[in-house]
Short mmCIF file of C-alpha atoms and ligand atoms in Angstrom, two decimals:
data_model
loop_
_atom_site.label_atom_id
_atom_site.label_comp_id
_atom_site.label_asym_id
_atom_site.label_seq_id
_atom_site.Cartn_x
_atom_site.Cartn_y
_atom_site.Cartn_z
CA UNK E 11 -3.39 95.86 15.38
CA UNK E 12 -4.74 94.16 18.40
CA UNK E 13 -3.51 90.57 18.43
CA UNK E 14 -0.07 91.03 16.94
CA UNK E 15 2.60 93.81 16.75
CA UNK E 16 3.60 92.77 13.46
CA UNK E 17 1.42 93.34 10.26
CA UNK E 18 1.36 90.21 8.29
CA UNK E 19 1.78 90.13 4.46
CA UNK E 20 -1.38 89.88 2.26
CA UNK E 21 -2.90 86.37 1.93
CA UNK E 22 -3.04 84.81 -1.51
CA UNK E 23 -6.56 85.90 -2.38
CA UNK E 24 -7.99 88.37 -4.94
CA UNK E 25 -7.85 91.90 -3.40
CA UNK E 26 -10.76 93.20 -5.43
CA UNK E 27 -13.04 90.38 -3.85
CA UNK E 28 -11.75 91.32 -0.41
CA UNK E 29 -12.40 95.00 -0.97
CA UNK E 30 -16.05 94.05 -1.61
CA UNK E 31 -16.16 92.31 1.79
CA UNK E 32 -15.13 95.62 3.60
CA UNK E 33 -17.64 97.70 1.66
CA UNK E 34 -20.38 99.42 3.65
CA UNK E 35 -22.91 97.17 5.36
CA UNK E 36 -25.80 96.46 2.90
CA UNK E 37 -23.28 96.73 0.03
CA UNK E 38 -20.78 94.17 1.09
CA UNK E 39 -20.25 90.63 -0.06
CA UNK E 40 -19.05 87.42 1.65
CA UNK E 41 -15.47 86.13 1.12
CA UNK E 42 -14.30 84.49 -2.05
CA UNK E 43 -14.22 80.59 -2.24
CA UNK E 44 -10.47 80.52 -1.75
CA UNK E 45 -10.66 81.78 1.75
CA UNK E 46 -12.22 78.43 2.65
CA UNK E 47 -10.97 75.95 0.04
CA UNK E 48 -7.33 77.00 -0.66
CA UNK E 49 -4.60 75.19 1.17
CA UNK E 50 -2.36 78.20 0.55
CA UNK E 51 -4.78 80.46 2.39
CA UNK E 52 -5.00 77.87 5.23
CA UNK E 53 -1.18 77.90 5.37
CA UNK E 54 -1.20 81.66 5.56
CA UNK E 55 -3.74 81.46 8.38
CA UNK E 56 -1.66 78.97 10.34
CA UNK E 57 1.23 81.20 10.00
CA UNK E 58 -0.24 84.63 10.53
CA UNK E 59 -3.40 84.06 12.69
CA UNK E 60 -2.76 80.90 14.62
CA UNK E 61 0.88 81.15 14.78
CA UNK E 62 1.23 84.84 15.36
CA UNK E 63 -1.12 86.01 18.21
CA UNK E 64 -3.09 84.80 21.09
CA UNK E 65 -4.96 81.49 20.67
CA UNK E 66 -7.13 79.90 23.27
CA UNK E 67 -5.95 76.47 24.16
CA UNK E 68 -8.54 75.68 26.86
CA UNK E 69 -9.34 76.13 30.56
CA UNK E 70 -6.09 76.36 32.66
CA UNK E 71 -7.55 74.01 35.40
CA UNK E 72 -8.61 71.41 32.77
CA UNK E 73 -5.17 71.32 31.10
CA UNK E 74 -2.88 70.75 34.00
CA UNK E 75 -2.74 70.87 37.76
CA UNK E 76 0.18 72.05 40.00
CA UNK E 77 3.29 70.03 39.56
CA UNK E 78 2.17 68.63 36.26
CA UNK E 79 3.40 69.18 32.65
CA UNK E 80 1.64 68.46 29.31
CA UNK E 81 2.33 68.93 25.64
CA UNK E 82 -0.54 70.22 23.53
CA UNK E 83 -0.85 70.97 19.73
CA UNK E 84 -1.08 74.62 18.66
CA UNK E 85 -1.37 75.03 14.91
CA UNK E 86 1.13 72.64 13.35
CA UNK E 87 3.47 72.94 16.39
CA UNK E 88 3.44 71.59 19.94
CA UNK E 89 3.86 73.49 23.17
CA UNK E 90 4.90 72.18 26.55
CA UNK E 91 3.00 73.55 29.46
CA UNK E 92 4.36 73.27 33.09
CA UNK E 93 2.87 74.40 36.27
CA UNK E 94 4.70 74.69 39.50
CA UNK E 95 2.07 75.98 42.05
CA UNK E 96 0.38 78.84 40.31
CA UNK E 97 3.36 79.53 37.96
CA UNK E 98 2.15 78.26 34.63
CA UNK E 99 4.64 78.44 31.79
CA UNK E 100 4.77 77.38 28.15
CA UNK E 101 7.74 76.21 26.15
CA UNK E 102 8.40 75.15 22.57
CA UNK E 103 8.25 71.39 22.83
CA UNK E 104 11.75 70.82 21.63
CA UNK E 105 15.04 69.79 23.34
CA UNK E 106 17.99 72.32 23.39
CA UNK E 107 20.28 69.26 22.56
CA UNK E 108 19.25 67.82 19.16
CA UNK E 109 15.66 68.81 19.04
CA UNK E 110 13.75 65.65 20.26
CA UNK E 111 10.34 66.54 21.36
CA UNK E 112 10.12 66.81 25.10
CA UNK E 113 6.84 64.98 25.60
CA UNK E 114 4.30 63.65 23.15
CA UNK E 115 1.02 65.59 22.85
CA UNK E 116 -1.36 64.01 25.22
CA UNK E 117 -2.42 63.95 28.92
CA UNK E 118 -0.97 65.94 31.81
CA UNK E 119 1.65 64.09 33.81
CA UNK E 120 3.22 64.71 37.18
CA UNK E 121 6.75 66.01 36.88
CA UNK E 122 9.42 67.47 38.93
CA UNK E 123 11.81 67.51 36.02
CA UNK E 124 11.12 67.30 32.37
CA UNK E 125 13.48 64.58 30.94
CA UNK E 126 14.12 64.34 27.26
CA UNK E 127 13.62 60.74 26.20
CA UNK E 128 16.52 60.79 23.72
CA UNK E 129 19.68 61.57 25.74
CA UNK E 130 18.20 62.37 29.16
CA UNK E 131 18.92 66.09 29.28
CA UNK E 132 16.61 67.27 32.08
CA UNK E 133 14.86 70.65 32.68
CA UNK E 134 13.11 72.13 35.72
CA UNK E 135 9.53 73.27 35.44
CA UNK E 136 10.73 76.82 34.93
CA UNK E 137 12.55 75.74 31.83
CA UNK E 138 16.16 75.89 33.09
CA UNK E 139 18.45 73.14 32.23
CA UNK E 140 19.01 70.85 35.21
CA UNK E 141 21.55 68.44 33.80
CA UNK E 142 23.00 67.15 30.53
CA UNK E 143 24.82 63.76 30.99
CA UNK E 144 28.55 64.26 30.71
CA UNK E 145 28.20 67.90 29.49
CA UNK E 146 27.20 69.63 32.76
CA UNK E 147 30.44 68.19 34.27
CA UNK E 148 32.58 69.33 31.37
CA UNK E 149 34.65 72.40 31.63
CA UNK E 150 33.15 75.47 29.66
CA UNK E 151 29.74 74.21 29.50
CA UNK E 152 27.31 76.74 30.89
CA UNK E 153 23.92 75.15 31.45
CA UNK E 154 22.33 78.66 31.64
CA UNK E 155 22.83 78.95 27.93
CA UNK E 156 20.42 76.18 27.30
CA UNK E 157 17.05 76.78 28.86
CA UNK E 158 13.88 75.71 27.05
CA UNK E 159 12.61 78.35 24.62
CA UNK E 160 9.71 80.13 26.17
CA UNK E 161 6.29 80.71 24.46
CA UNK E 162 4.17 83.57 25.55
CA UNK E 163 1.34 82.31 27.74
CA UNK E 164 -1.51 84.25 29.38
CA UNK E 165 -4.85 83.54 31.13
CA UNK E 166 -8.06 85.46 31.17
CA UNK E 167 -11.13 84.46 33.19
CA UNK E 168 -9.73 80.94 33.58
CA UNK E 169 -9.03 80.46 29.93
CA UNK E 170 -5.46 79.87 28.83
CA UNK E 171 -3.94 81.44 25.69
CA UNK E 172 -0.56 80.98 24.02
CA UNK E 173 1.18 83.05 21.45
CA UNK E 174 3.73 81.04 19.36
CA UNK E 175 5.37 84.06 18.09
CA UNK E 176 5.52 85.94 21.28
CA UNK E 177 4.78 89.12 19.41
CA UNK E 178 1.07 89.52 20.49
CA UNK E 179 0.14 92.64 22.31
CA UNK E 180 -0.84 91.99 25.89
CA UNK E 181 -3.92 89.85 26.37
CA UNK E 182 -6.04 92.69 27.80
CA UNK E 183 -5.63 94.46 24.40
CA UNK E 184 -7.13 91.38 22.67
CA UNK E 185 -10.20 91.07 25.05
CA UNK E 186 -10.89 94.86 25.49
CA UNK E 187 -14.29 95.36 27.01
CA UNK E 188 -15.40 91.61 26.78
CA UNK E 189 -14.17 91.44 30.43
CA UNK E 190 -16.97 93.83 31.41
CA UNK E 191 -19.56 92.39 29.11
CA UNK E 192 -19.14 89.02 30.88
CA UNK E 193 -18.17 90.29 34.24
CA UNK E 194 -21.40 88.98 35.98
CA UNK E 195 -21.21 85.34 34.65
CA UNK E 196 -18.62 84.04 37.15
CA UNK E 197 -16.15 83.04 34.49
CA UNK E 198 -13.19 82.53 36.90
CA UNK E 199 -15.18 80.19 39.03
CA UNK E 200 -17.26 78.11 36.70
CA UNK E 201 -16.28 74.37 36.32
CA UNK E 202 -16.76 72.05 33.34
CA UNK E 203 -19.46 69.48 33.83
CA UNK E 204 -19.81 68.05 30.30
CA UNK E 205 -17.67 67.98 27.18
CA UNK E 206 -18.25 66.89 23.66
CA UNK E 207 -15.71 66.86 20.91
CA UNK E 208 -17.06 67.24 17.32
CA UNK E 209 -15.21 66.56 14.05
CA UNK E 210 -16.77 69.04 11.55
CA UNK E 211 -16.00 68.80 7.73
CA UNK E 212 -15.98 72.43 7.31
CA UNK E 213 -13.59 75.46 7.40
CA UNK E 214 -13.12 76.89 10.93
CA UNK E 215 -14.43 80.31 9.67
CA UNK E 216 -17.65 78.84 8.38
CA UNK E 217 -18.30 77.53 11.89
CA UNK E 218 -17.73 80.94 13.33
CA UNK E 219 -19.95 82.68 10.67
CA UNK E 220 -22.74 80.34 11.42
CA UNK E 221 -22.38 80.91 15.23
CA UNK E 222 -22.75 84.75 14.50
CA UNK E 223 -26.12 84.80 13.02
CA UNK E 224 -29.69 83.64 13.56
CA UNK E 225 -30.87 84.33 10.13
CA UNK E 226 -30.69 80.39 9.64
CA UNK E 227 -32.52 79.64 13.00
CA UNK E 228 -36.10 79.42 11.63
CA UNK E 229 -34.85 77.14 8.81
CA UNK E 230 -32.85 74.60 10.77
CA UNK E 231 -33.39 75.01 14.52
CA UNK E 232 -37.06 74.27 15.54
CA UNK E 233 -35.92 73.59 19.18
CA UNK E 234 -34.00 76.80 19.56
CA UNK E 235 -36.82 78.83 18.12
CA UNK E 236 -39.10 77.52 20.89
CA UNK E 237 -37.03 79.47 23.45
CA UNK E 238 -35.41 82.40 21.72
CA UNK E 239 -37.01 84.77 19.13
CA UNK E 240 -34.44 84.48 16.20
CA UNK E 241 -34.74 88.14 15.20
CA UNK E 242 -33.89 89.44 18.68
CA UNK E 243 -30.08 89.75 18.25
CA UNK E 244 -28.48 92.97 19.35
CA UNK E 245 -24.81 93.66 18.84
CA UNK E 246 -22.46 95.08 21.45
CA UNK E 247 -19.77 97.53 20.43
CA UNK E 248 -16.43 95.89 21.11
CA UNK E 249 -13.12 97.45 22.15
CA UNK E 250 -11.17 94.28 21.62
CA UNK E 251 -10.86 91.69 18.91
CA UNK E 252 -14.21 90.13 19.46
CA UNK E 253 -17.82 90.44 18.13
CA UNK E 254 -21.18 89.37 19.29
CA UNK E 255 -24.14 90.49 21.29
CA UNK E 256 -27.34 89.38 23.11
CA UNK E 257 -30.37 87.33 22.05
CA UNK E 258 -33.53 87.37 24.14
CA UNK E 259 -35.20 84.36 25.90
CA UNK E 260 -38.98 83.93 25.23
CA UNK E 261 -41.09 85.04 28.18
CA UNK E 262 -41.48 81.39 29.38
CA UNK E 263 -37.90 80.49 29.10
CA UNK E 264 -35.45 80.86 32.01
CA UNK E 265 -32.59 79.35 29.89
CA UNK E 266 -31.76 77.58 26.60
CA UNK E 267 -33.13 74.05 27.03
CA UNK E 268 -35.88 72.12 25.30
CA UNK E 269 -38.57 73.28 27.56
CA UNK E 270 -36.90 76.61 28.57
CA UNK E 271 -36.46 75.40 32.19
CA UNK E 272 -33.29 75.20 34.14
CA UNK E 273 -32.09 72.46 36.48
CA UNK E 274 -29.24 74.52 37.72
CA UNK E 275 -29.03 77.83 39.56
CA UNK E 276 -29.01 81.34 38.08
CA UNK E 277 -25.76 83.30 38.36
CA UNK E 278 -26.12 85.50 41.39
CA UNK E 279 -25.12 88.90 40.12
CA UNK E 280 -27.15 89.04 36.91
CA UNK E 281 -29.44 92.07 36.33
CA UNK E 282 -33.07 91.74 35.28
CA UNK E 283 -32.11 92.33 31.64
CA UNK E 284 -29.34 89.58 31.84
CA UNK E 285 -31.77 87.21 33.27
CA UNK E 286 -33.87 87.48 29.97
CA UNK E 287 -31.06 87.09 27.54
CA UNK E 288 -28.07 85.08 26.36
CA UNK E 289 -24.80 86.61 25.43
CA UNK E 290 -23.10 85.11 22.35
CA UNK E 291 -19.58 86.28 21.66
CA UNK E 292 -16.60 85.22 19.41
CA UNK E 293 -13.14 86.03 20.76
CA UNK E 294 -10.77 86.07 17.71
CA UNK E 295 -9.71 83.67 16.51
CA UNK E 296 -11.16 80.44 17.96
CA UNK E 297 -13.20 80.91 21.10
CA UNK E 298 -17.07 81.10 21.23
CA UNK E 299 -18.63 81.82 24.58
CA UNK E 300 -22.38 81.63 25.17
CA UNK E 301 -23.34 82.98 28.53
CA UNK E 302 -26.75 81.91 29.67
CA UNK E 303 -28.42 82.98 32.92
CA UNK E 304 -27.38 79.70 34.63
CA UNK E 305 -24.44 78.14 32.49
CA UNK E 306 -21.79 78.91 30.05
CA UNK E 307 -21.38 76.97 26.85
CA UNK E 308 -17.95 77.21 25.28
CA UNK E 309 -16.86 76.13 21.77
CA UNK E 310 -13.14 75.99 21.06
CA UNK E 311 -12.16 75.46 17.48
CA UNK E 312 -9.05 73.83 16.32
CA UNK E 313 -8.51 73.94 12.61
CA UNK E 314 -7.00 70.70 11.22
CA UNK E 315 -7.06 71.57 7.51
CA UNK E 316 -8.96 73.99 5.30
CA UNK E 317 -12.05 71.79 5.43
CA UNK E 318 -11.79 70.05 8.75
CA UNK E 319 -12.19 71.50 12.25
CA UNK E 320 -12.29 70.04 15.61
CA UNK E 321 -14.87 71.73 17.93
CA UNK E 322 -14.45 71.16 21.61
CA UNK E 323 -17.75 72.14 23.33
CA UNK E 324 -17.85 72.47 27.16
CA UNK E 325 -20.72 73.23 29.43
CA UNK E 326 -19.64 75.01 32.69
CA UNK E 327 -21.61 75.62 35.79
CA UNK E 328 -21.13 77.43 39.08
CA UNK E 329 -19.21 75.22 41.58
CA UNK E 330 -22.05 74.90 43.88
CA UNK E 331 -24.31 73.60 41.20
CA UNK E 332 -21.73 71.14 39.84
CA UNK E 333 -21.22 69.75 43.33
CA UNK E 334 -24.77 69.06 43.87
CA UNK E 335 -25.05 65.19 43.96
CA UNK E 336 -28.40 65.24 42.29
CA UNK E 337 -27.39 67.77 39.57
CA UNK E 338 -27.96 66.50 35.97
CA UNK E 339 -26.75 68.92 33.25
CA UNK E 340 -28.59 67.03 30.52
CA UNK E 341 -31.13 69.71 30.04
CA UNK E 342 -28.37 72.07 28.71
CA UNK E 343 -26.33 69.30 27.09
CA UNK E 344 -29.09 67.78 25.25
CA UNK E 345 -30.46 71.05 23.92
CA UNK E 346 -27.11 72.25 22.60
CA UNK E 347 -25.99 68.90 21.33
CA UNK E 348 -29.13 68.86 19.10
CA UNK E 349 -28.50 72.45 17.97
CA UNK E 350 -24.82 71.76 17.41
CA UNK E 351 -25.44 68.83 15.16
CA UNK E 352 -27.97 70.86 13.19
CA UNK E 353 -25.35 73.56 12.71
CA UNK E 354 -22.51 71.27 11.86
CA UNK E 355 -24.78 69.66 9.18
CA UNK E 356 -25.36 73.21 7.77
CA UNK E 357 -21.71 74.08 7.87
CA UNK E 358 -20.66 70.86 6.14
CA UNK E 359 -23.21 71.55 3.44
CA UNK E 360 -21.79 75.12 3.03
CA UNK E 361 -18.37 73.53 2.68
CA UNK E 362 -19.56 71.28 -0.12
CA UNK E 363 -21.28 74.28 -1.68
CA UNK E 364 -18.03 76.34 -1.54
CA UNK E 365 -16.14 73.66 -3.51
CA UNK E 366 -18.63 74.07 -6.57
CA UNK E 367 -17.31 76.16 -9.37
CA UNK E 368 -20.53 78.16 -9.46
CA UNK E 369 -19.95 79.61 -5.92
CA UNK E 370 -19.87 83.30 -5.89
CA UNK E 371 -19.70 85.66 -2.88
CA UNK E 372 -23.21 86.65 -1.89
CA UNK E 373 -24.82 89.65 -0.02
CA UNK E 374 -25.64 89.72 3.63
CA UNK E 375 -29.08 90.30 5.21
CA UNK E 376 -29.75 92.91 7.90
CA UNK E 377 -29.66 89.99 10.45
CA UNK E 378 -26.05 89.32 9.60
CA UNK E 379 -24.31 92.33 11.11
CA UNK E 380 -22.15 90.29 13.28
CA UNK E 381 -21.04 88.18 10.31
CA UNK E 382 -20.21 91.44 8.54
CA UNK E 383 -17.95 92.35 11.42
CA UNK E 384 -16.26 89.00 11.46
CA UNK E 385 -15.74 88.96 7.63
CA UNK E 386 -14.42 92.49 7.63
CA UNK E 387 -11.96 91.55 10.35
CA UNK E 388 -10.60 88.72 8.17
CA UNK E 389 -10.75 90.61 4.84
CA UNK E 390 -8.61 93.38 6.35
CA UNK E 391 -6.20 90.87 7.78
CA UNK E 392 -5.97 89.08 4.33
CA UNK E 393 -5.38 92.45 2.61
CA UNK E 394 -2.28 92.92 4.90
CA UNK E 395 -4.04 95.75 6.86
CA UNK E 396 -3.59 93.96 10.18
CA UNK E 397 -6.28 93.00 12.86
CA UNK E 398 -8.48 95.90 13.84
CA UNK E 399 -11.41 96.09 16.35
CA UNK E 400 -14.67 95.37 14.49
CA UNK E 401 -17.14 98.26 14.14
CA UNK E 402 -20.97 97.37 14.66
CA UNK E 403 -22.77 98.45 11.49
CA UNK E 404 -26.01 100.31 11.62
CA UNK E 405 -29.09 98.05 10.93
CA UNK E 406 -30.29 100.38 8.20
CA UNK E 407 -31.62 97.86 5.56
S1 FES U 524 17.77 65.48 21.94
FE1 FES U 524 17.08 65.74 24.03
S2 FES U 524 18.70 65.00 25.11
FE2 FES U 524 19.35 64.72 23.11
FE1 FE2 U 525 -27.36 77.73 14.51
#
């Protein structure tokens, strides 16, 4: 188990179908339809994946500044984030008096105290109770007994994660060697320059699966195939709960853009190999990071229902590039916005196909080794075997 200390019960899916997903690569099949279409499975995922382990909620600096608070949605709950200097904390967004939410989900706001709107109990940014009208003056009332309930929070390379259950293993166990794989891309320093939010009528896993293969690239991505050979994917062996690898840039391309040219600057530490490739990784369960030689593209998935997902897509650049007055990120934004929309159309069409009674799990091609890792991770979790580090299959077919 990597993302949680507790092993969840099996999901309401056919065990025999799930065992076919974890058969050897070349003999395995995709997930049964219910994994994508069943509300009961979605409820199970909300409880045992998004409600019981680390989930990325965004970039810490984007979410709130020092002296601020903000309520955000996580699964079907809300978490109150507070930041005092560098001390970033998370609490369940519920008052210790009679449960009123402390703040509506929305923008960050400046706060010295968090005041519950209902009867004005107030809390400090560290969650301790400051005052409760009439009660704090009453004999026998101990304000130390009523702090806000903390939620586990952690940060990695500028990304903020929360664990609603507070049962997850420490964050380094989740990311494993992903830290080294991305060490040269200045993840701590990069700043967001553009952001798009997409509402996709597809299951969140379909979007991850689509991200993890380029078997579809020649069919639906003419622009992408101009700058990257679709067959060039090579997986990296993970030691954490992630999967992914590299794809090459074509000889004329410096980065992923319509003409292969960059209007930014290359990250300074990259090796010659890294300058000729892009790293694509999925950190379980909802963070996709695409590290280009000159920028990072980050997709963060928020499942709203079994067939609806919000995808927040952010383009991040080195600060010295972002600060340049003449800098225009359109070369990267336009390229990936076109590609994203091609992908979402495919994912939505898969979603419609999954709802047809003639859907049956299908076999994977030799180009879909990363999808195999991802599906195996999920199938084991659905079977009640917990979450385990994916193993890169041999490309033997
Ligand atoms: S519910 Fe918050 S003060 Fe009463
Ligand atoms: Fe794609």
